[in-house]
PDB file of C-alpha atoms and ligand atoms in Angstrom:
ATOM      1  CA  MET A   1     -59.768-195.727 -62.652  1.00  0.00           C
ATOM      2  CA  LEU A   2     -62.686-197.516 -64.224  1.00  0.00           C
ATOM      3  CA  TYR A   3     -63.272-200.065 -61.537  1.00  0.00           C
ATOM      4  CA  ASP A   4     -63.145-199.449 -57.825  1.00  0.00           C
ATOM      5  CA  PRO A   5     -62.146-202.723 -56.142  1.00  0.00           C
ATOM      6  CA  THR A   6     -63.195-201.485 -52.704  1.00  0.00           C
ATOM      7  CA  GLU A   7     -66.773-200.933 -53.797  1.00  0.00           C
ATOM      8  CA  HIS A   8     -67.029-203.576 -56.549  1.00  0.00           C
ATOM      9  CA  ARG A   9     -68.698-201.191 -58.905  1.00  0.00           C
ATOM     10  CA  ILE A  10     -67.977-198.716 -61.657  1.00  0.00           C
ATOM     11  CA  ARG A  11     -68.040-195.075 -60.594  1.00  0.00           C
ATOM     12  CA  SER A  12     -69.784-192.271 -62.465  1.00  0.00           C
ATOM     13  CA  PHE A  13     -67.010-189.741 -61.805  1.00  0.00           C
ATOM     14  CA  VAL A  14     -63.254-189.348 -61.908  1.00  0.00           C
ATOM     15  CA  THR A  15     -61.660-187.447 -59.071  1.00  0.00           C
ATOM     16  CA  ARG A  16     -60.167-184.225 -60.435  1.00  0.00           C
ATOM     17  CA  ALA A  17     -57.974-181.985 -58.352  1.00  0.00           C
ATOM     18  CA  GLY A  18     -59.349-178.759 -59.850  1.00  0.00           C
ATOM     19  CA  ARG A  19     -58.283-175.270 -58.877  1.00  0.00           C
ATOM     20  CA  LEU A  20     -59.817-173.846 -55.757  1.00  0.00           C
ATOM     21  CA  SER A  21     -60.163-170.051 -55.798  1.00  0.00           C
ATOM     22  CA  THR A  22     -59.316-168.062 -52.683  1.00  0.00           C
ATOM     23  CA  ALA A  23     -62.999-167.185 -52.244  1.00  0.00           C
ATOM     24  CA  GLN A  24     -64.029-170.839 -52.549  1.00  0.00           C
ATOM     25  CA  ALA A  25     -61.370-171.875 -50.023  1.00  0.00           C
ATOM     26  CA  ARG A  26     -62.596-169.203 -47.626  1.00  0.00           C
ATOM     27  CA  ALA A  27     -66.217-170.340 -48.067  1.00  0.00           C
ATOM     28  CA  LEU A  28     -65.186-173.929 -47.322  1.00  0.00           C
ATOM     29  CA  GLU A  29     -63.429-172.849 -44.171  1.00  0.00           C
ATOM     30  CA  GLU A  30     -66.013-170.386 -42.893  1.00  0.00           C
ATOM     31  CA  LEU A  31     -69.313-171.900 -44.074  1.00  0.00           C
ATOM     32  CA  GLY A  32     -68.330-175.570 -44.325  1.00  0.00           C
ATOM     33  CA  PRO A  33     -68.867-176.203 -40.601  1.00  0.00           C
ATOM     34  CA  LYS A  34     -72.469-174.953 -40.822  1.00  0.00           C
ATOM     35  CA  PHE A  35     -73.655-176.139 -44.241  1.00  0.00           C
ATOM     36  CA  LEU A  36     -71.476-179.136 -45.090  1.00  0.00           C
ATOM     37  CA  ILE A  37     -72.646-182.457 -43.655  1.00  0.00           C
ATOM     38  CA  GLU A  38     -69.924-185.006 -43.083  1.00  0.00           C
ATOM     39  CA  TYR A  39     -70.292-188.304 -44.932  1.00  0.00           C
ATOM     40  CA  LYS A  40     -70.898-191.098 -42.442  1.00  0.00           C
ATOM     41  CA  LYS A  41     -72.078-194.661 -42.778  1.00  0.00           C
ATOM     42  CA  GLU A  42     -75.139-193.952 -40.677  1.00  0.00           C
ATOM     43  CA  PRO A  43     -78.672-192.651 -41.338  1.00  0.00           C
ATOM     44  CA  LEU A  44     -78.931-188.879 -41.569  1.00  0.00           C
ATOM     45  CA  ASP A  45     -81.642-187.169 -39.524  1.00  0.00           C
ATOM     46  CA  LEU A  46     -82.850-184.674 -42.146  1.00  0.00           C
ATOM     47  CA  ALA A  47     -85.050-182.661 -39.774  1.00  0.00           C
ATOM     48  CA  ARG A  48     -82.057-182.218 -37.493  1.00  0.00           C
ATOM     49  CA  ALA A  49     -79.724-181.327 -40.363  1.00  0.00           C
ATOM     50  CA  PHE A  50     -82.068-178.559 -41.583  1.00  0.00           C
ATOM     51  CA  GLY A  51     -83.384-177.534 -38.179  1.00  0.00           C
ATOM     52  CA  ARG A  52     -86.996-178.055 -39.246  1.00  0.00           C
ATOM     53  CA  LYS A  53     -89.337-180.590 -40.809  1.00  0.00           C
ATOM     54  CA  ALA A  54     -89.972-179.747 -44.478  1.00  0.00           C
ATOM     55  CA  PRO A  55     -90.031-181.632 -47.807  1.00  0.00           C
ATOM     56  CA  VAL A  56     -86.472-182.486 -48.882  1.00  0.00           C
ATOM     57  CA  VAL A  57     -85.180-182.476 -52.471  1.00  0.00           C
ATOM     58  CA  LEU A  58     -81.857-184.155 -53.257  1.00  0.00           C
ATOM     59  CA  GLU A  59     -79.715-182.699 -56.042  1.00  0.00           C
ATOM     60  CA  ILE A  60     -77.153-185.069 -57.494  1.00  0.00           C
ATOM     61  CA  GLY A  61     -73.908-183.650 -58.935  1.00  0.00           C
ATOM     62  CA  PHE A  62     -74.595-179.910 -58.584  1.00  0.00           C
ATOM     63  CA  GLY A  63     -71.368-178.851 -60.342  1.00  0.00           C
ATOM     64  CA  MET A  64     -70.655-175.196 -59.466  1.00  0.00           C
ATOM     65  CA  GLY A  65     -74.089-174.979 -57.818  1.00  0.00           C
ATOM     66  CA  ASP A  66     -75.672-172.004 -59.658  1.00  0.00           C
ATOM     67  CA  THR A  67     -78.855-173.944 -60.455  1.00  0.00           C
ATOM     68  CA  THR A  68     -79.023-175.351 -56.915  1.00  0.00           C
ATOM     69  CA  ALA A  69     -78.763-171.894 -55.328  1.00  0.00           C
ATOM     70  CA  HIS A  70     -81.388-170.511 -57.728  1.00  0.00           C
ATOM     71  CA  ILE A  71     -83.909-173.276 -56.963  1.00  0.00           C
ATOM     72  CA  ALA A  72     -83.312-173.197 -53.192  1.00  0.00           C
ATOM     73  CA  ARG A  73     -84.054-169.457 -53.167  1.00  0.00           C
ATOM     74  CA  LEU A  74     -87.112-169.955 -55.354  1.00  0.00           C
ATOM     75  CA  MET A  75     -88.616-172.516 -52.963  1.00  0.00           C
ATOM     76  CA  PRO A  76     -87.889-171.474 -49.369  1.00  0.00           C
ATOM     77  CA  GLU A  77     -90.627-173.853 -48.172  1.00  0.00           C
ATOM     78  CA  LYS A  78     -88.514-176.876 -49.180  1.00  0.00           C
ATOM     79  CA  ASP A  79     -85.096-178.039 -48.041  1.00  0.00           C
ATOM     80  CA  PHE A  80     -82.382-178.982 -50.547  1.00  0.00           C
ATOM     81  CA  LEU A  81     -79.563-181.453 -50.079  1.00  0.00           C
ATOM     82  CA  GLY A  82     -76.822-181.142 -52.704  1.00  0.00           C
ATOM     83  CA  VAL A  83     -74.293-183.924 -53.245  1.00  0.00           C
ATOM     84  CA  GLU A  84     -71.119-183.340 -55.271  1.00  0.00           C
ATOM     85  CA  VAL A  85     -67.636-184.839 -55.256  1.00  0.00           C
ATOM     86  CA  HIS A  86     -65.737-181.930 -56.791  1.00  0.00           C
ATOM     87  CA  THR A  87     -64.155-179.587 -54.174  1.00  0.00           C
ATOM     88  CA  PRO A  88     -64.219-176.310 -56.193  1.00  0.00           C
ATOM     89  CA  GLY A  89     -67.945-176.931 -56.847  1.00  0.00           C
ATOM     90  CA  VAL A  90     -68.613-177.390 -53.131  1.00  0.00           C
ATOM     91  CA  GLY A  91     -66.620-174.198 -52.396  1.00  0.00           C
ATOM     92  CA  SER A  92     -68.513-172.331 -55.116  1.00  0.00           C
ATOM     93  CA  LEU A  93     -71.940-173.305 -53.766  1.00  0.00           C
ATOM     94  CA  LEU A  94     -70.926-172.527 -50.167  1.00  0.00           C
ATOM     95  CA  LYS A  95     -69.840-169.101 -51.391  1.00  0.00           C
ATOM     96  CA  GLN A  96     -73.274-168.560 -52.969  1.00  0.00           C
ATOM     97  CA  ILE A  97     -74.990-169.735 -49.774  1.00  0.00           C
ATOM     98  CA  GLY A  98     -73.068-167.032 -47.897  1.00  0.00           C
ATOM     99  CA  GLU A  99     -73.584-164.270 -50.477  1.00  0.00           C
ATOM    100  CA  GLN A 100     -77.276-165.005 -51.012  1.00  0.00           C
ATOM    101  CA  ASP A 101     -78.048-165.897 -47.404  1.00  0.00           C
ATOM    102  CA  ILE A 102     -79.599-169.277 -48.287  1.00  0.00           C
ATOM    103  CA  ALA A 103     -80.881-171.139 -45.230  1.00  0.00           C
ATOM    104  CA  ASN A 104     -82.552-174.198 -46.799  1.00  0.00           C
ATOM    105  CA  LEU A 105     -79.522-175.836 -48.382  1.00  0.00           C
ATOM    106  CA  ARG A 106     -77.030-178.387 -47.032  1.00  0.00           C
ATOM    107  CA  LEU A 107     -74.219-180.132 -48.894  1.00  0.00           C
ATOM    108  CA  ILE A 108     -72.421-183.451 -48.753  1.00  0.00           C
ATOM    109  CA  GLN A 109     -69.116-183.927 -50.572  1.00  0.00           C
ATOM    110  CA  HIS A 110     -69.131-187.600 -51.430  1.00  0.00           C
ATOM    111  CA  ASP A 111     -70.178-190.186 -54.023  1.00  0.00           C
ATOM    112  CA  VAL A 112     -73.978-190.000 -54.136  1.00  0.00           C
ATOM    113  CA  VAL A 113     -74.343-193.770 -54.491  1.00  0.00           C
ATOM    114  CA  GLU A 114     -72.767-194.261 -51.066  1.00  0.00           C
ATOM    115  CA  VAL A 115     -74.693-191.325 -49.620  1.00  0.00           C
ATOM    116  CA  LEU A 116     -77.961-192.882 -50.793  1.00  0.00           C
ATOM    117  CA  ASN A 117     -77.037-196.352 -49.576  1.00  0.00           C
ATOM    118  CA  ASN A 118     -75.757-195.310 -46.176  1.00  0.00           C
ATOM    119  CA  MET A 119     -77.275-191.971 -45.152  1.00  0.00           C
ATOM    120  CA  ILE A 120     -80.654-191.449 -46.781  1.00  0.00           C
ATOM    121  CA  VAL A 121     -83.578-193.161 -45.095  1.00  0.00           C
ATOM    122  CA  ASP A 122     -86.036-195.005 -47.387  1.00  0.00           C
ATOM    123  CA  GLY A 123     -89.078-192.954 -48.415  1.00  0.00           C
ATOM    124  CA  SER A 124     -87.612-189.710 -47.027  1.00  0.00           C
ATOM    125  CA  LEU A 125     -87.188-187.635 -50.217  1.00  0.00           C
ATOM    126  CA  ASP A 126     -89.811-185.414 -51.794  1.00  0.00           C
ATOM    127  CA  GLY A 127     -87.847-185.025 -55.013  1.00  0.00           C
ATOM    128  CA  VAL A 128     -84.567-185.785 -56.786  1.00  0.00           C
ATOM    129  CA  HIS A 129     -82.848-183.516 -59.336  1.00  0.00           C
ATOM    130  CA  VAL A 130     -80.246-184.911 -61.718  1.00  0.00           C
ATOM    131  CA  PHE A 131     -79.204-182.179 -64.140  1.00  0.00           C
ATOM    132  CA  PHE A 132     -76.620-182.890 -66.852  1.00  0.00           C
ATOM    133  CA  PRO A 133     -75.373-185.741 -64.685  1.00  0.00           C
ATOM    134  CA  ASP A 134     -72.139-187.021 -66.117  1.00  0.00           C
ATOM    135  CA  PRO A 135     -69.794-186.519 -69.014  1.00  0.00           C
ATOM    136  CA  TRP A 136     -69.928-190.040 -70.368  1.00  0.00           C
ATOM    137  CA  HIS A 137     -70.929-189.423 -73.946  1.00  0.00           C
ATOM    138  CA  LYS A 138     -69.424-192.383 -75.728  1.00  0.00           C
ATOM    139  CA  ALA A 139     -71.364-195.628 -76.054  1.00  0.00           C
ATOM    140  CA  ARG A 140     -68.416-197.555 -74.589  1.00  0.00           C
ATOM    141  CA  HIS A 141     -68.757-195.454 -71.439  1.00  0.00           C
ATOM    142  CA  ASN A 142     -72.439-196.322 -71.056  1.00  0.00           C
ATOM    143  CA  LYS A 143     -71.811-198.341 -67.907  1.00  0.00           C
ATOM    144  CA  ARG A 144     -70.369-195.267 -66.179  1.00  0.00           C
ATOM    145  CA  ARG A 145     -73.557-193.275 -66.590  1.00  0.00           C
ATOM    146  CA  LEU A 146     -75.533-192.724 -63.414  1.00  0.00           C
ATOM    147  CA  ILE A 147     -78.977-193.257 -64.879  1.00  0.00           C
ATOM    148  CA  GLN A 148     -79.127-197.040 -65.066  1.00  0.00           C
ATOM    149  CA  PRO A 149     -81.734-199.482 -63.721  1.00  0.00           C
ATOM    150  CA  PRO A 150     -80.110-200.325 -60.326  1.00  0.00           C
ATOM    151  CA  PHE A 151     -79.442-196.644 -59.529  1.00  0.00           C
ATOM    152  CA  VAL A 152     -82.977-195.618 -60.497  1.00  0.00           C
ATOM    153  CA  LYS A 153     -84.329-198.419 -58.304  1.00  0.00           C
ATOM    154  CA  LEU A 154     -82.259-197.046 -55.421  1.00  0.00           C
ATOM    155  CA  LEU A 155     -83.664-193.548 -56.040  1.00  0.00           C
ATOM    156  CA  CYS A 156     -87.230-194.968 -56.012  1.00  0.00           C
ATOM    157  CA  GLN A 157     -86.514-196.625 -52.680  1.00  0.00           C
ATOM    158  CA  LYS A 158     -85.505-193.255 -51.198  1.00  0.00           C
ATOM    159  CA  LEU A 159     -88.421-191.277 -52.686  1.00  0.00           C
ATOM    160  CA  ALA A 160     -91.661-190.884 -50.746  1.00  0.00           C
ATOM    161  CA  PRO A 161     -94.794-192.062 -52.585  1.00  0.00           C
ATOM    162  CA  GLY A 162     -95.817-189.208 -54.928  1.00  0.00           C
ATOM    163  CA  GLY A 163     -92.238-187.845 -54.867  1.00  0.00           C
ATOM    164  CA  TYR A 164     -90.643-186.901 -58.186  1.00  0.00           C
ATOM    165  CA  LEU A 165     -87.478-187.560 -60.157  1.00  0.00           C
ATOM    166  CA  HIS A 166     -86.404-184.799 -62.553  1.00  0.00           C
ATOM    167  CA  CYS A 167     -83.534-185.498 -64.956  1.00  0.00           C
ATOM    168  CA  ALA A 168     -82.180-183.225 -67.680  1.00  0.00           C
ATOM    169  CA  THR A 169     -79.534-183.780 -70.323  1.00  0.00           C
ATOM    170  CA  ASP A 170     -78.242-182.080 -73.455  1.00  0.00           C
ATOM    171  CA  TRP A 171     -77.034-185.341 -74.933  1.00  0.00           C
ATOM    172  CA  GLU A 172     -79.701-187.017 -77.074  1.00  0.00           C
ATOM    173  CA  ASP A 173     -78.274-190.482 -76.735  1.00  0.00           C
ATOM    174  CA  TYR A 174     -78.343-190.144 -72.933  1.00  0.00           C
ATOM    175  CA  ALA A 175     -81.900-188.705 -73.066  1.00  0.00           C
ATOM    176  CA  ILE A 176     -83.017-191.834 -74.927  1.00  0.00           C
ATOM    177  CA  GLN A 177     -81.312-194.026 -72.305  1.00  0.00           C
ATOM    178  CA  MET A 178     -82.979-192.029 -69.484  1.00  0.00           C
ATOM    179  CA  LEU A 179     -86.427-192.347 -71.050  1.00  0.00           C
ATOM    180  CA  GLU A 180     -85.957-196.073 -71.481  1.00  0.00           C
ATOM    181  CA  VAL A 181     -84.591-196.708 -67.963  1.00  0.00           C
ATOM    182  CA  LEU A 182     -87.140-194.504 -66.183  1.00  0.00           C
ATOM    183  CA  GLY A 183     -89.970-195.811 -68.386  1.00  0.00           C
ATOM    184  CA  ASN A 184     -89.074-199.404 -67.522  1.00  0.00           C
ATOM    185  CA  GLU A 185     -89.010-198.819 -63.753  1.00  0.00           C
ATOM    186  CA  PRO A 186     -92.363-200.184 -62.517  1.00  0.00           C
ATOM    187  CA  GLU A 187     -92.452-197.842 -59.506  1.00  0.00           C
ATOM    188  CA  LEU A 188     -92.261-194.713 -61.672  1.00  0.00           C
ATOM    189  CA  GLN A 189     -94.898-192.935 -63.708  1.00  0.00           C
ATOM    190  CA  ASN A 190     -94.122-190.410 -66.443  1.00  0.00           C
ATOM    191  CA  THR A 191     -95.745-186.988 -65.949  1.00  0.00           C
ATOM    192  CA  ALA A 192     -95.593-186.383 -69.707  1.00  0.00           C
ATOM    193  CA  GLU A 193     -95.861-188.307 -72.945  1.00  0.00           C
ATOM    194  CA  GLY A 194     -92.141-188.941 -73.342  1.00  0.00           C
ATOM    195  CA  TYR A 195     -90.000-185.879 -72.573  1.00  0.00           C
ATOM    196  CA  ALA A 196     -91.438-183.213 -70.268  1.00  0.00           C
ATOM    197  CA  PRO A 197     -91.669-179.465 -70.857  1.00  0.00           C
ATOM    198  CA  GLN A 198     -88.844-177.744 -68.965  1.00  0.00           C
ATOM    199  CA  PRO A 199     -90.176-177.081 -65.449  1.00  0.00           C
ATOM    200  CA  ALA A 200     -90.137-173.331 -64.730  1.00  0.00           C
ATOM    201  CA  TYR A 201     -87.942-173.752 -61.632  1.00  0.00           C
ATOM    202  CA  ARG A 202     -84.972-175.116 -63.630  1.00  0.00           C
ATOM    203  CA  PRO A 203     -83.047-172.106 -64.978  1.00  0.00           C
ATOM    204  CA  LEU A 204     -81.194-172.266 -68.282  1.00  0.00           C
ATOM    205  CA  THR A 205     -77.468-172.496 -67.601  1.00  0.00           C
ATOM    206  CA  LYS A 206     -75.012-170.339 -69.587  1.00  0.00           C
ATOM    207  CA  PHE A 207     -73.681-173.429 -71.231  1.00  0.00           C
ATOM    208  CA  GLU A 208     -77.185-174.604 -72.109  1.00  0.00           C
ATOM    209  CA  ASN A 209     -78.092-171.230 -73.596  1.00  0.00           C
ATOM    210  CA  ARG A 210     -75.055-171.390 -75.810  1.00  0.00           C
ATOM    211  CA  GLY A 211     -75.944-174.910 -76.906  1.00  0.00           C
ATOM    212  CA  LEU A 212     -79.540-173.974 -77.664  1.00  0.00           C
ATOM    213  CA  LYS A 213     -78.356-171.064 -79.838  1.00  0.00           C
ATOM    214  CA  LEU A 214     -76.214-173.542 -81.774  1.00  0.00           C
ATOM    215  CA  GLY A 215     -79.308-175.673 -82.327  1.00  0.00           C
ATOM    216  CA  HIS A 216     -78.478-178.344 -79.719  1.00  0.00           C
ATOM    217  CA  GLY A 217     -81.368-179.804 -77.759  1.00  0.00           C
ATOM    218  CA  VAL A 218     -82.048-180.204 -74.030  1.00  0.00           C
ATOM    219  CA  TRP A 219     -84.344-182.916 -72.732  1.00  0.00           C
ATOM    220  CA  ASP A 220     -86.155-182.865 -69.375  1.00  0.00           C
ATOM    221  CA  LEU A 221     -87.759-185.962 -67.872  1.00  0.00           C
ATOM    222  CA  VAL A 222     -90.102-185.774 -64.883  1.00  0.00           C
ATOM    223  CA  PHE A 223     -91.415-188.981 -63.348  1.00  0.00           C
ATOM    224  CA  THR A 224     -93.302-189.506 -60.079  1.00  0.00           C
ATOM    225  CA  LYS A 225     -93.149-192.426 -57.710  1.00  0.00           C
ATOM    226  CA  LYS A 226     -96.390-194.399 -57.649  1.00  0.00           C
TER     227      LYS A 226
HETATM  228  C1  LIG B   1     -71.580-182.416 -66.091  1.00  0.00           C
HETATM  229  S1  LIG B   1     -71.563-181.878 -64.435  1.00  0.00           S
HETATM  230  C2  LIG B   1     -73.112-181.003 -64.295  1.00  0.00           C
HETATM  231  C3  LIG B   1     -73.188-180.122 -63.117  1.00  0.00           C
HETATM  232  C4  LIG B   1     -74.526-179.422 -62.827  1.00  0.00           C
HETATM  233  N1  LIG B   1     -75.573-180.376 -62.466  1.00  0.00           N
HETATM  234  C5  LIG B   1     -74.974-178.538 -63.944  1.00  0.00           C
HETATM  235  O1  LIG B   1     -76.087-178.722 -64.452  1.00  0.00           O
HETATM  236  O2  LIG B   1     -74.215-177.624 -64.327  1.00  0.00           O
HETATM  237  C6  LIG B   1     -71.862-183.389 -63.517  1.00  0.00           C
HETATM  238  C7  LIG B   1     -71.439-183.303 -62.068  1.00  0.00           C
HETATM  239  O3  LIG B   1     -71.834-184.495 -61.388  1.00  0.00           O
HETATM  240  C8  LIG B   1     -70.839-184.853 -60.450  1.00  0.00           C
HETATM  241  N2  LIG B   1     -70.967-186.289 -60.190  1.00  0.00           N
HETATM  242  C9  LIG B   1     -70.876-187.295 -61.095  1.00  0.00           C
HETATM  243  N3  LIG B   1     -71.050-188.487 -60.498  1.00  0.00           N
HETATM  244  C10 LIG B   1     -71.249-188.223 -59.169  1.00  0.00           C
HETATM  245  C11 LIG B   1     -71.475-189.057 -58.040  1.00  0.00           C
HETATM  246  N4  LIG B   1     -71.512-190.379 -58.151  1.00  0.00           N
HETATM  247  N5  LIG B   1     -71.632-188.472 -56.834  1.00  0.00           N
HETATM  248  C12 LIG B   1     -71.581-187.115 -56.699  1.00  0.00           C
HETATM  249  N6  LIG B   1     -71.376-186.272 -57.749  1.00  0.00           N
HETATM  250  C13 LIG B   1     -71.205-186.828 -58.966  1.00  0.00           C
HETATM  251  C14 LIG B   1     -69.536-184.454 -61.140  1.00  0.00           C
HETATM  252  O4  LIG B   1     -68.495-184.224 -60.214  1.00  0.00           O
HETATM  253  C15 LIG B   1     -69.938-183.187 -61.895  1.00  0.00           C
HETATM  254  O5  LIG B   1     -69.651-182.023 -61.160  1.00  0.00           O
END
């Protein structure tokens, strides 16, 4: 479905059923009640959700969650809110939360655009991670890509002054679009001249490693809110 008549906008994802492993299903059942925040059309009290007051980083579309778990463990002083629509991914990250005893991570299974619009208070985020955001590679699918001017404006609204937006992609055409959209947002400032060096906290994924060996590129972009 390219157009969602209930929301009057084009979505960046297609709902896939996907296979849920037994371990993922168990994680959803056992850890979901503690770490999964229900989507509601009302502001989320982040300090209450995490049980403390700490800087909060939002990760958009965490996939199977390996990177999210890695970063959350690396930075115990920050809290991480992961948003993903895909059920096996949510199960997979819950499983890692249990296995690795991660306390500073909470998840929401819902479209991030609605989460941002309805749950995230303006100026409440310390950072936003958008890694390999969506599979829309063809030019005719451009409109489905997340990183577009209105979405970036919405992210800026939710970031605290001095907060950062870190995007990464392995698709050059998308990297060019990201640089243009982020560069044209008056509230954002690039931390680099063009693309940024890969920040040390973002691990190379298996898939990325394979791509790099084949000579494919990966582009990181790190901007801060003025
Ligand atoms: C290509 S995958 C990358 C996953 C992960 N970030 C990584 O680096 O491996 C993109 C993910 O974003 C999710 N996604 C796309 N649009 C989304 C949206 N509007 N809200 C929440 N998740 C979304 C998809 O379900 C998918 O799992």
